[in-house]
DNA sequence: TTGAAAGCGTTACCAA
DNA sequence: TTGGTAACGCTTTCAA
């Protein structure tokens, strides 16, 4: 069934049916009702491909995220869910593209075949060549995260620098003098992941400011890497009494490592970092952390993109978020006595 | 740039360019190379909407999952990620539809506007009206999960009945005589969620067979509900020494509740259930559980759907999976002495 | 207020 | 081995 069929049954032309559908030109009440009745009766819905071909808009946005090779973290998955929700609320569908590298077939399809009106980029790198590709084909995009030069971009980001700083200050205020930093995997750091770089930068800066002894580690995105990383931390510097982590997937392993080392959280050892709240609340004791506002960020990203699609010449906009640290149960005063273990 | 432009520059007709692209009819080596050179030079890619309109295939599959209202569990998110990966491997894109109810706009768009060639359904109910809608518009689909009457359907499912039974047997073998069952939220049970129903059925049956005392609980999909549920369990029957859970999101809360009640896992209390391995390994002690093979299931679902799309008359196929229990560290012999606490 | 018809960029059939 | 051309189903301009 197509628009011609509707037109025939309603005794009007196809264009009139089209205008009833789009509302782009006035249609008399009588005709409109007649047509609407036929549409409802037959449950007609216009074909998306034909519509996209004719008017150049797909009403679909692309969500570009890295392939599972590196494992999905809970945070990434949270973003996906929330972007899809927010897009649905604006009557946009979301096409997923699991592409980190610009050479990826799926990414190429999205861009080159014009399957989407615009794209949301996740897992940003400081120098992100995906922007060049998007710009070169004229596809509007919004990033979740920001590059090294975010001045004129469209993005919604988390101020990882400030967040990591806040974590250090929180721990230093509690009297901790030796603090470790658990970052994302080295491979991602080397690839230029902005959260890893900016977080590290903030941690290092604040540690220097407060004169605390610090070491930084890269850690795989899974529990067993977290456990191994913690063993390394205590081996390298047994006097360590606290850590800051950006690595949500490793969190359970970090806790396990502490338990095995006989360090009680928060009595002997404090843990904090940047983690989505729902994961922070899963561990025991619940994690004192800067909660990643995945829902808000997903919504903002979609809103920005839709705005950009509706107003191609609108000036670039962005949102830099720096949520406060939610005090839960994983941090406490540095223990005065020696927290020795075997 | 379009196919006409390529044709002009290569000095051939549009149809010949099209056939070079699709390979659906032989083209002489000379012409092919001439055309291919122009294509590469200009970086031409055919427009997806036009192609879909002309040949009736979008090369996109829809992934239908419930809205975030009920929170995404890690398992659901795992499925999404793995389906997208598997689809990309077959050069299909994935369109997400956050729709539980059939009335949902996004679901309607997917079906009615023919944005996809077929669909994968997640979070199945025993009676799932989404099938009726899909069938009524002639859209092929594959379910992750199975209805009450899966005989002639296309699906890949987990044998929750057998899995829950295996959990009970495992615990009974260890000497546990009083076991609780922690299910998904009551709202989902009432809605007819198949995993909740079949899991409950398997648990109840095995508990009866083994003559163990049992109680069953519904529990919200989050940590604090898990903690509350555990308190209820111990309040209702302090002699409980083990539990089986299908509720992954509550797991952290269950553990926390046990810790607060002074029950050490696995010495005083055993925990097992059906959980994706990556989450099972996050908690301490690591969970002995039937690992949900999310990756395999995602891949199988995509493979089945692609097969069905390629062979519209192929007989229905399905895969019923019953992964073995992975022994980790959360179960042990029932404690002989009274495991008393305040 | 409405209709006719020319696109939109492909595919695939029919001829040559 | 290739070219011409009619679909595919919609939107939108031009006329009435």
PDB file of C-alpha atoms in Angstrom, chain B residues 62-337:
ATOM      1  CA  UNK B  62      15.921  -3.673  13.858  1.00  0.00           C
ATOM      2  CA  UNK B  63      16.740  -4.505  17.435  1.00  0.00           C
ATOM      3  CA  UNK B  64      13.685  -4.174  19.616  1.00  0.00           C
ATOM      4  CA  UNK B  65      14.232  -3.835  23.319  1.00  0.00           C
ATOM      5  CA  UNK B  66      12.289  -2.350  26.204  1.00  0.00           C
ATOM      6  CA  UNK B  67      12.581   1.275  27.232  1.00  0.00           C
ATOM      7  CA  UNK B  68      14.971   2.371  29.933  1.00  0.00           C
ATOM      8  CA  UNK B  69      12.102   2.942  32.307  1.00  0.00           C
ATOM      9  CA  UNK B  70      12.872  -0.482  33.709  1.00  0.00           C
ATOM     10  CA  UNK B  71      16.606   0.203  33.701  1.00  0.00           C
ATOM     11  CA  UNK B  72      18.906  -1.660  31.415  1.00  0.00           C
ATOM     12  CA  UNK B  73      20.565  -4.628  32.979  1.00  0.00           C
ATOM     13  CA  UNK B  74      24.103  -5.468  32.065  1.00  0.00           C
ATOM     14  CA  UNK B  75      22.838  -8.517  30.246  1.00  0.00           C
ATOM     15  CA  UNK B  76      20.532  -6.559  27.999  1.00  0.00           C
ATOM     16  CA  UNK B  77      23.331  -4.180  27.170  1.00  0.00           C
ATOM     17  CA  UNK B  78      25.620  -7.090  26.430  1.00  0.00           C
ATOM     18  CA  UNK B  79      23.108  -8.413  23.953  1.00  0.00           C
ATOM     19  CA  UNK B  80      22.850  -5.078  22.224  1.00  0.00           C
ATOM     20  CA  UNK B  81      26.591  -4.796  21.840  1.00  0.00           C
ATOM     21  CA  UNK B  82      26.992  -8.294  20.550  1.00  0.00           C
ATOM     22  CA  UNK B  83      24.124  -8.107  18.106  1.00  0.00           C
ATOM     23  CA  UNK B  84      25.585  -4.947  16.638  1.00  0.00           C
ATOM     24  CA  UNK B  85      28.978  -6.579  16.290  1.00  0.00           C
ATOM     25  CA  UNK B  86      27.600  -9.668  14.646  1.00  0.00           C
ATOM     26  CA  UNK B  87      25.448  -7.648  12.277  1.00  0.00           C
ATOM     27  CA  UNK B  88      28.357  -5.467  11.248  1.00  0.00           C
ATOM     28  CA  UNK B  89      30.276  -8.601  10.385  1.00  0.00           C
ATOM     29  CA  UNK B  90      27.541  -9.409   7.880  1.00  0.00           C
ATOM     30  CA  UNK B  91      27.393  -5.843   6.565  1.00  0.00           C
ATOM     31  CA  UNK B  92      24.114  -5.108   8.216  1.00  0.00           C
ATOM     32  CA  UNK B  93      23.449  -1.995  10.213  1.00  0.00           C
ATOM     33  CA  UNK B  94      21.369  -2.103  13.354  1.00  0.00           C
ATOM     34  CA  UNK B  95      18.530   0.246  14.123  1.00  0.00           C
ATOM     35  CA  UNK B  96      17.561   0.358  17.767  1.00  0.00           C
ATOM     36  CA  UNK B  97      13.974   0.524  18.848  1.00  0.00           C
ATOM     37  CA  UNK B  98      13.334   1.079  22.524  1.00  0.00           C
ATOM     38  CA  UNK B  99       9.875  -0.372  22.561  1.00  0.00           C
ATOM     39  CA  UNK B 100       8.307  -2.777  24.927  1.00  0.00           C
ATOM     40  CA  UNK B 101       4.718  -2.035  24.177  1.00  0.00           C
ATOM     41  CA  UNK B 102       3.421  -2.639  20.713  1.00  0.00           C
ATOM     42  CA  UNK B 103       1.839   0.774  20.717  1.00  0.00           C
ATOM     43  CA  UNK B 104       5.224   2.407  20.794  1.00  0.00           C
ATOM     44  CA  UNK B 105       5.905   4.972  18.098  1.00  0.00           C
ATOM     45  CA  UNK B 106       9.403   3.756  17.510  1.00  0.00           C
ATOM     46  CA  UNK B 107       8.232   0.188  17.013  1.00  0.00           C
ATOM     47  CA  UNK B 108       5.580   1.361  14.605  1.00  0.00           C
ATOM     48  CA  UNK B 109       8.114   3.330  12.617  1.00  0.00           C
ATOM     49  CA  UNK B 110      10.365   0.349  12.312  1.00  0.00           C
ATOM     50  CA  UNK B 111       7.595  -1.851  11.019  1.00  0.00           C
ATOM     51  CA  UNK B 112       5.269   0.431   9.172  1.00  0.00           C
ATOM     52  CA  UNK B 113       7.788   2.616   7.459  1.00  0.00           C
ATOM     53  CA  UNK B 114       9.843  -0.393   6.461  1.00  0.00           C
ATOM     54  CA  UNK B 115      13.061   0.951   7.814  1.00  0.00           C
ATOM     55  CA  UNK B 116      14.403  -2.534   8.364  1.00  0.00           C
ATOM     56  CA  UNK B 117      14.481  -5.871   6.569  1.00  0.00           C
ATOM     57  CA  UNK B 118      13.844  -7.832   9.732  1.00  0.00           C
ATOM     58  CA  UNK B 119      13.951  -7.590  13.485  1.00  0.00           C
ATOM     59  CA  UNK B 120      15.486  -9.169  16.529  1.00  0.00           C
ATOM     60  CA  UNK B 121      13.285  -9.148  19.606  1.00  0.00           C
ATOM     61  CA  UNK B 122      14.716  -9.031  23.089  1.00  0.00           C
ATOM     62  CA  UNK B 123      13.125  -9.513  26.489  1.00  0.00           C
ATOM     63  CA  UNK B 124      10.538 -11.980  25.373  1.00  0.00           C
ATOM     64  CA  UNK B 125       7.228 -12.615  27.062  1.00  0.00           C
ATOM     65  CA  UNK B 126       5.474 -15.968  27.067  1.00  0.00           C
ATOM     66  CA  UNK B 127       2.705 -14.406  25.021  1.00  0.00           C
ATOM     67  CA  UNK B 128       4.366 -11.769  22.961  1.00  0.00           C
ATOM     68  CA  UNK B 129       2.066  -9.659  20.837  1.00  0.00           C
ATOM     69  CA  UNK B 130       5.004  -8.112  19.045  1.00  0.00           C
ATOM     70  CA  UNK B 131       5.124 -11.226  16.902  1.00  0.00           C
ATOM     71  CA  UNK B 132       1.607 -10.663  15.720  1.00  0.00           C
ATOM     72  CA  UNK B 133       2.486  -7.188  14.605  1.00  0.00           C
ATOM     73  CA  UNK B 134       5.617  -8.314  12.864  1.00  0.00           C
ATOM     74  CA  UNK B 135       3.834 -11.130  11.128  1.00  0.00           C
ATOM     75  CA  UNK B 136       0.951  -8.958  10.105  1.00  0.00           C
ATOM     76  CA  UNK B 137       3.282  -6.674   8.176  1.00  0.00           C
ATOM     77  CA  UNK B 138       5.327  -9.583   6.901  1.00  0.00           C
ATOM     78  CA  UNK B 139       8.566  -8.673   8.623  1.00  0.00           C
ATOM     79  CA  UNK B 140      10.802 -11.641   9.404  1.00  0.00           C
ATOM     80  CA  UNK B 141      12.049 -11.765  12.961  1.00  0.00           C
ATOM     81  CA  UNK B 142      14.153 -13.766  15.346  1.00  0.00           C
ATOM     82  CA  UNK B 143      13.663 -13.745  19.088  1.00  0.00           C
ATOM     83  CA  UNK B 144      16.203 -13.841  21.838  1.00  0.00           C
ATOM     84  CA  UNK B 145      14.095 -15.965  24.150  1.00  0.00           C
ATOM     85  CA  UNK B 146      11.045 -18.065  23.409  1.00  0.00           C
ATOM     86  CA  UNK B 147       7.321 -17.803  23.884  1.00  0.00           C
ATOM     87  CA  UNK B 148       5.064 -20.386  25.475  1.00  0.00           C
ATOM     88  CA  UNK B 149       4.753 -22.049  22.086  1.00  0.00           C
ATOM     89  CA  UNK B 150       8.144 -21.875  20.434  1.00  0.00           C
ATOM     90  CA  UNK B 151       7.669 -24.897  18.196  1.00  0.00           C
ATOM     91  CA  UNK B 152       7.552 -23.193  14.857  1.00  0.00           C
ATOM     92  CA  UNK B 153       9.467 -20.074  15.642  1.00  0.00           C
ATOM     93  CA  UNK B 154      12.847 -18.617  14.897  1.00  0.00           C
ATOM     94  CA  UNK B 155      14.688 -17.964  18.124  1.00  0.00           C
ATOM     95  CA  UNK B 156      17.749 -18.459  20.214  1.00  0.00           C
ATOM     96  CA  UNK B 157      17.005 -19.022  23.849  1.00  0.00           C
ATOM     97  CA  UNK B 158      18.410 -19.957  27.161  1.00  0.00           C
ATOM     98  CA  UNK B 159      16.927 -22.936  28.970  1.00  0.00           C
ATOM     99  CA  UNK B 160      16.154 -21.056  32.151  1.00  0.00           C
ATOM    100  CA  UNK B 161      14.209 -23.978  33.519  1.00  0.00           C
ATOM    101  CA  UNK B 162      17.167 -26.317  33.262  1.00  0.00           C
ATOM    102  CA  UNK B 163      19.561 -23.645  34.464  1.00  0.00           C
ATOM    103  CA  UNK B 164      17.587 -22.902  37.609  1.00  0.00           C
ATOM    104  CA  UNK B 165      17.220 -26.620  38.238  1.00  0.00           C
ATOM    105  CA  UNK B 166      20.948 -27.085  37.905  1.00  0.00           C
ATOM    106  CA  UNK B 167      21.525 -24.340  40.442  1.00  0.00           C
ATOM    107  CA  UNK B 168      19.238 -26.012  42.953  1.00  0.00           C
ATOM    108  CA  UNK B 169      20.845 -29.380  42.422  1.00  0.00           C
ATOM    109  CA  UNK B 170      24.274 -27.877  42.860  1.00  0.00           C
ATOM    110  CA  UNK B 171      23.231 -26.337  46.164  1.00  0.00           C
ATOM    111  CA  UNK B 172      21.375 -29.419  47.350  1.00  0.00           C
ATOM    112  CA  UNK B 173      24.414 -31.523  46.558  1.00  0.00           C
ATOM    113  CA  UNK B 174      26.368 -29.240  48.849  1.00  0.00           C
ATOM    114  CA  UNK B 175      23.922 -29.995  51.626  1.00  0.00           C
ATOM    115  CA  UNK B 176      21.782 -26.868  51.571  1.00  0.00           C
ATOM    116  CA  UNK B 177      18.266 -27.505  52.849  1.00  0.00           C
ATOM    117  CA  UNK B 178      16.754 -24.026  52.807  1.00  0.00           C
ATOM    118  CA  UNK B 179      17.122 -22.031  49.639  1.00  0.00           C
ATOM    119  CA  UNK B 180      15.683 -18.745  48.424  1.00  0.00           C
ATOM    120  CA  UNK B 181      15.003 -17.705  44.860  1.00  0.00           C
ATOM    121  CA  UNK B 182      15.540 -14.103  43.793  1.00  0.00           C
ATOM    122  CA  UNK B 183      13.634 -13.341  40.624  1.00  0.00           C
ATOM    123  CA  UNK B 184      13.284 -10.289  38.382  1.00  0.00           C
ATOM    124  CA  UNK B 185      10.824  -7.558  39.435  1.00  0.00           C
ATOM    125  CA  UNK B 186       7.232  -8.547  40.052  1.00  0.00           C
ATOM    126  CA  UNK B 187       6.052  -6.219  37.337  1.00  0.00           C
ATOM    127  CA  UNK B 188       8.046  -8.187  34.772  1.00  0.00           C
ATOM    128  CA  UNK B 189       6.833 -11.494  36.110  1.00  0.00           C
ATOM    129  CA  UNK B 190       3.280 -10.292  35.784  1.00  0.00           C
ATOM    130  CA  UNK B 191       3.992  -9.081  32.268  1.00  0.00           C
ATOM    131  CA  UNK B 192       4.915 -12.650  31.435  1.00  0.00           C
ATOM    132  CA  UNK B 193       8.679 -12.415  31.031  1.00  0.00           C
ATOM    133  CA  UNK B 194       9.733 -15.831  29.937  1.00  0.00           C
ATOM    134  CA  UNK B 195      13.052 -15.992  31.764  1.00  0.00           C
ATOM    135  CA  UNK B 196      11.376 -15.073  35.029  1.00  0.00           C
ATOM    136  CA  UNK B 197       8.637 -17.633  34.535  1.00  0.00           C
ATOM    137  CA  UNK B 198      10.741 -20.504  33.326  1.00  0.00           C
ATOM    138  CA  UNK B 199      13.423 -19.856  35.909  1.00  0.00           C
ATOM    139  CA  UNK B 200      10.861 -19.844  38.675  1.00  0.00           C
ATOM    140  CA  UNK B 201       9.337 -23.029  37.342  1.00  0.00           C
ATOM    141  CA  UNK B 202      12.681 -24.797  37.228  1.00  0.00           C
ATOM    142  CA  UNK B 203      13.590 -23.652  40.693  1.00  0.00           C
ATOM    143  CA  UNK B 204      10.290 -24.756  42.174  1.00  0.00           C
ATOM    144  CA  UNK B 205      10.375 -28.120  40.481  1.00  0.00           C
ATOM    145  CA  UNK B 206      13.925 -28.930  41.522  1.00  0.00           C
ATOM    146  CA  UNK B 207      13.347 -27.711  45.056  1.00  0.00           C
ATOM    147  CA  UNK B 208      10.394 -30.076  45.352  1.00  0.00           C
ATOM    148  CA  UNK B 209      12.360 -32.955  43.885  1.00  0.00           C
ATOM    149  CA  UNK B 210      15.180 -32.461  46.315  1.00  0.00           C
ATOM    150  CA  UNK B 211      12.870 -31.831  49.222  1.00  0.00           C
ATOM    151  CA  UNK B 212      14.465 -28.529  50.127  1.00  0.00           C
ATOM    152  CA  UNK B 213      12.584 -25.777  51.862  1.00  0.00           C
ATOM    153  CA  UNK B 214      12.233 -22.835  49.545  1.00  0.00           C
ATOM    154  CA  UNK B 215      10.800 -19.378  49.186  1.00  0.00           C
ATOM    155  CA  UNK B 216      10.690 -17.218  46.125  1.00  0.00           C
ATOM    156  CA  UNK B 217      11.040 -13.475  45.865  1.00  0.00           C
ATOM    157  CA  UNK B 218      10.706 -10.804  43.259  1.00  0.00           C
ATOM    158  CA  UNK B 219      13.323  -8.098  43.391  1.00  0.00           C
ATOM    159  CA  UNK B 220      13.850  -4.753  41.707  1.00  0.00           C
ATOM    160  CA  UNK B 221      16.593  -4.428  39.125  1.00  0.00           C
ATOM    161  CA  UNK B 222      19.057  -2.497  41.244  1.00  0.00           C
ATOM    162  CA  UNK B 223      21.464  -2.872  44.111  1.00  0.00           C
ATOM    163  CA  UNK B 224      19.352  -1.348  46.850  1.00  0.00           C
ATOM    164  CA  UNK B 225      16.422  -3.605  46.005  1.00  0.00           C
ATOM    165  CA  UNK B 226      18.793  -6.532  46.216  1.00  0.00           C
ATOM    166  CA  UNK B 227      19.888  -5.515  49.671  1.00  0.00           C
ATOM    167  CA  UNK B 228      16.305  -5.073  50.820  1.00  0.00           C
ATOM    168  CA  UNK B 229      15.359  -8.418  49.328  1.00  0.00           C
ATOM    169  CA  UNK B 230      18.111 -10.177  51.184  1.00  0.00           C
ATOM    170  CA  UNK B 231      16.986  -8.651  54.439  1.00  0.00           C
ATOM    171  CA  UNK B 232      13.515  -9.950  53.758  1.00  0.00           C
ATOM    172  CA  UNK B 233      14.865 -13.412  53.031  1.00  0.00           C
ATOM    173  CA  UNK B 234      16.721 -13.678  56.293  1.00  0.00           C
ATOM    174  CA  UNK B 235      13.828 -12.176  58.180  1.00  0.00           C
ATOM    175  CA  UNK B 236      11.345 -14.609  56.707  1.00  0.00           C
ATOM    176  CA  UNK B 237      13.563 -17.627  57.273  1.00  0.00           C
ATOM    177  CA  UNK B 238      16.822 -17.134  59.182  1.00  0.00           C
ATOM    178  CA  UNK B 239      17.784 -20.722  58.466  1.00  0.00           C
ATOM    179  CA  UNK B 240      18.249 -19.934  54.768  1.00  0.00           C
ATOM    180  CA  UNK B 241      21.768 -20.851  53.713  1.00  0.00           C
ATOM    181  CA  UNK B 242      21.707 -20.290  49.974  1.00  0.00           C
ATOM    182  CA  UNK B 243      20.042 -18.433  47.171  1.00  0.00           C
ATOM    183  CA  UNK B 244      19.595 -18.687  43.422  1.00  0.00           C
ATOM    184  CA  UNK B 245      19.156 -15.491  41.454  1.00  0.00           C
ATOM    185  CA  UNK B 246      18.247 -14.456  37.927  1.00  0.00           C
ATOM    186  CA  UNK B 247      18.601 -10.857  38.882  1.00  0.00           C
ATOM    187  CA  UNK B 248      21.981  -9.671  37.856  1.00  0.00           C
ATOM    188  CA  UNK B 249      21.408  -6.020  38.693  1.00  0.00           C
ATOM    189  CA  UNK B 250      20.509  -6.923  42.251  1.00  0.00           C
ATOM    190  CA  UNK B 251      23.571  -9.066  42.782  1.00  0.00           C
ATOM    191  CA  UNK B 252      25.740  -6.390  44.350  1.00  0.00           C
ATOM    192  CA  UNK B 253      22.944  -5.582  46.749  1.00  0.00           C
ATOM    193  CA  UNK B 254      22.444  -9.204  47.702  1.00  0.00           C
ATOM    194  CA  UNK B 255      26.121  -9.477  48.531  1.00  0.00           C
ATOM    195  CA  UNK B 256      25.964  -6.289  50.544  1.00  0.00           C
ATOM    196  CA  UNK B 257      22.959  -7.548  52.476  1.00  0.00           C
ATOM    197  CA  UNK B 258      24.780 -10.754  53.308  1.00  0.00           C
ATOM    198  CA  UNK B 259      27.817  -8.848  54.493  1.00  0.00           C
ATOM    199  CA  UNK B 260      25.678  -6.638  56.673  1.00  0.00           C
ATOM    200  CA  UNK B 261      23.945  -9.657  58.155  1.00  0.00           C
ATOM    201  CA  UNK B 262      27.318 -11.115  58.999  1.00  0.00           C
ATOM    202  CA  UNK B 263      26.934 -14.018  56.617  1.00  0.00           C
ATOM    203  CA  UNK B 264      30.193 -14.832  54.957  1.00  0.00           C
ATOM    204  CA  UNK B 265      30.077 -16.097  51.386  1.00  0.00           C
ATOM    205  CA  UNK B 266      30.610 -18.967  50.806  1.00  0.00           C
ATOM    206  CA  UNK B 267      31.286 -20.151  54.356  1.00  0.00           C
ATOM    207  CA  UNK B 268      27.901 -19.254  55.856  1.00  0.00           C
ATOM    208  CA  UNK B 269      25.884 -18.691  52.738  1.00  0.00           C
ATOM    209  CA  UNK B 270      26.061 -19.795  49.115  1.00  0.00           C
ATOM    210  CA  UNK B 271      24.996 -17.691  46.151  1.00  0.00           C
ATOM    211  CA  UNK B 272      24.467 -18.849  42.584  1.00  0.00           C
ATOM    212  CA  UNK B 273      22.281 -18.132  39.604  1.00  0.00           C
ATOM    213  CA  UNK B 274      22.204 -17.123  35.956  1.00  0.00           C
ATOM    214  CA  UNK B 275      24.402 -14.153  35.140  1.00  0.00           C
ATOM    215  CA  UNK B 276      26.649 -12.945  32.310  1.00  0.00           C
ATOM    216  CA  UNK B 277      30.186 -14.011  33.062  1.00  0.00           C
ATOM    217  CA  UNK B 278      31.692 -10.591  33.016  1.00  0.00           C
ATOM    218  CA  UNK B 279      29.394  -9.543  35.851  1.00  0.00           C
ATOM    219  CA  UNK B 280      29.876 -12.766  37.723  1.00  0.00           C
ATOM    220  CA  UNK B 281      33.572 -12.034  37.817  1.00  0.00           C
ATOM    221  CA  UNK B 282      33.099  -8.530  39.103  1.00  0.00           C
ATOM    222  CA  UNK B 283      31.775  -9.449  42.522  1.00  0.00           C
ATOM    223  CA  UNK B 284      33.822 -10.821  45.386  1.00  0.00           C
ATOM    224  CA  UNK B 285      33.793 -13.713  45.891  1.00  0.00           C
ATOM    225  CA  UNK B 286      33.302 -14.383  42.214  1.00  0.00           C
ATOM    226  CA  UNK B 287      29.930 -15.870  41.458  1.00  0.00           C
ATOM    227  CA  UNK B 288      29.459 -19.526  40.716  1.00  0.00           C
ATOM    228  CA  UNK B 289      26.831 -19.272  38.014  1.00  0.00           C
ATOM    229  CA  UNK B 290      25.446 -20.420  34.721  1.00  0.00           C
ATOM    230  CA  UNK B 291      27.101 -17.890  32.432  1.00  0.00           C
ATOM    231  CA  UNK B 292      24.784 -16.239  29.952  1.00  0.00           C
ATOM    232  CA  UNK B 293      26.599 -16.559  26.623  1.00  0.00           C
ATOM    233  CA  UNK B 294      25.614 -13.135  25.396  1.00  0.00           C
ATOM    234  CA  UNK B 295      28.125 -13.065  22.606  1.00  0.00           C
ATOM    235  CA  UNK B 296      27.158 -16.416  21.209  1.00  0.00           C
ATOM    236  CA  UNK B 297      23.465 -15.627  21.468  1.00  0.00           C
ATOM    237  CA  UNK B 298      23.842 -12.291  19.747  1.00  0.00           C
ATOM    238  CA  UNK B 299      25.733 -13.870  16.923  1.00  0.00           C
ATOM    239  CA  UNK B 300      23.318 -16.762  16.552  1.00  0.00           C
ATOM    240  CA  UNK B 301      20.348 -14.423  16.486  1.00  0.00           C
ATOM    241  CA  UNK B 302      21.893 -12.354  13.712  1.00  0.00           C
ATOM    242  CA  UNK B 303      22.903 -15.444  11.762  1.00  0.00           C
ATOM    243  CA  UNK B 304      19.422 -16.875  11.972  1.00  0.00           C
ATOM    244  CA  UNK B 305      17.864 -13.624  10.858  1.00  0.00           C
ATOM    245  CA  UNK B 306      20.221 -13.230   7.930  1.00  0.00           C
ATOM    246  CA  UNK B 307      19.520 -16.786   6.905  1.00  0.00           C
ATOM    247  CA  UNK B 308      15.834 -16.113   7.081  1.00  0.00           C
ATOM    248  CA  UNK B 309      16.206 -12.966   5.018  1.00  0.00           C
ATOM    249  CA  UNK B 310      18.219 -14.746   2.379  1.00  0.00           C
ATOM    250  CA  UNK B 311      15.897 -17.743   2.243  1.00  0.00           C
ATOM    251  CA  UNK B 312      12.359 -16.556   2.884  1.00  0.00           C
ATOM    252  CA  UNK B 313      10.997 -20.088   2.717  1.00  0.00           C
ATOM    253  CA  UNK B 314      13.556 -21.789   4.881  1.00  0.00           C
ATOM    254  CA  UNK B 315      12.045 -23.886   7.666  1.00  0.00           C
ATOM    255  CA  UNK B 316      12.123 -22.362  11.131  1.00  0.00           C
ATOM    256  CA  UNK B 317      15.232 -22.947  13.178  1.00  0.00           C
ATOM    257  CA  UNK B 318      16.248 -22.266  16.716  1.00  0.00           C
ATOM    258  CA  UNK B 319      18.943 -22.812  19.286  1.00  0.00           C
ATOM    259  CA  UNK B 320      18.232 -23.700  22.902  1.00  0.00           C
ATOM    260  CA  UNK B 321      21.300 -23.127  25.011  1.00  0.00           C
ATOM    261  CA  UNK B 322      21.960 -24.500  28.462  1.00  0.00           C
ATOM    262  CA  UNK B 323      25.466 -23.501  29.465  1.00  0.00           C
ATOM    263  CA  UNK B 324      26.966 -25.399  32.370  1.00  0.00           C
ATOM    264  CA  UNK B 325      27.475 -23.819  35.757  1.00  0.00           C
ATOM    265  CA  UNK B 326      30.909 -22.235  36.066  1.00  0.00           C
ATOM    266  CA  UNK B 327      32.309 -23.060  39.433  1.00  0.00           C
ATOM    267  CA  UNK B 328      33.822 -19.969  40.970  1.00  0.00           C
ATOM    268  CA  UNK B 329      33.920 -18.989  44.602  1.00  0.00           C
ATOM    269  CA  UNK B 330      30.456 -18.203  45.887  1.00  0.00           C
ATOM    270  CA  UNK B 331      29.139 -21.629  46.797  1.00  0.00           C
ATOM    271  CA  UNK B 332      30.279 -24.122  49.365  1.00  0.00           C
ATOM    272  CA  UNK B 333      29.043 -26.823  51.711  1.00  0.00           C
ATOM    273  CA  UNK B 334      26.153 -25.870  53.944  1.00  0.00           C
ATOM    274  CA  UNK B 335      27.627 -24.782  57.248  1.00  0.00           C
ATOM    275  CA  UNK B 336      27.034 -27.389  59.936  1.00  0.00           C
ATOM    276  CA  UNK B 337      26.820 -25.107  62.923  1.00  0.00           C
TER     277      UNK B 337
END
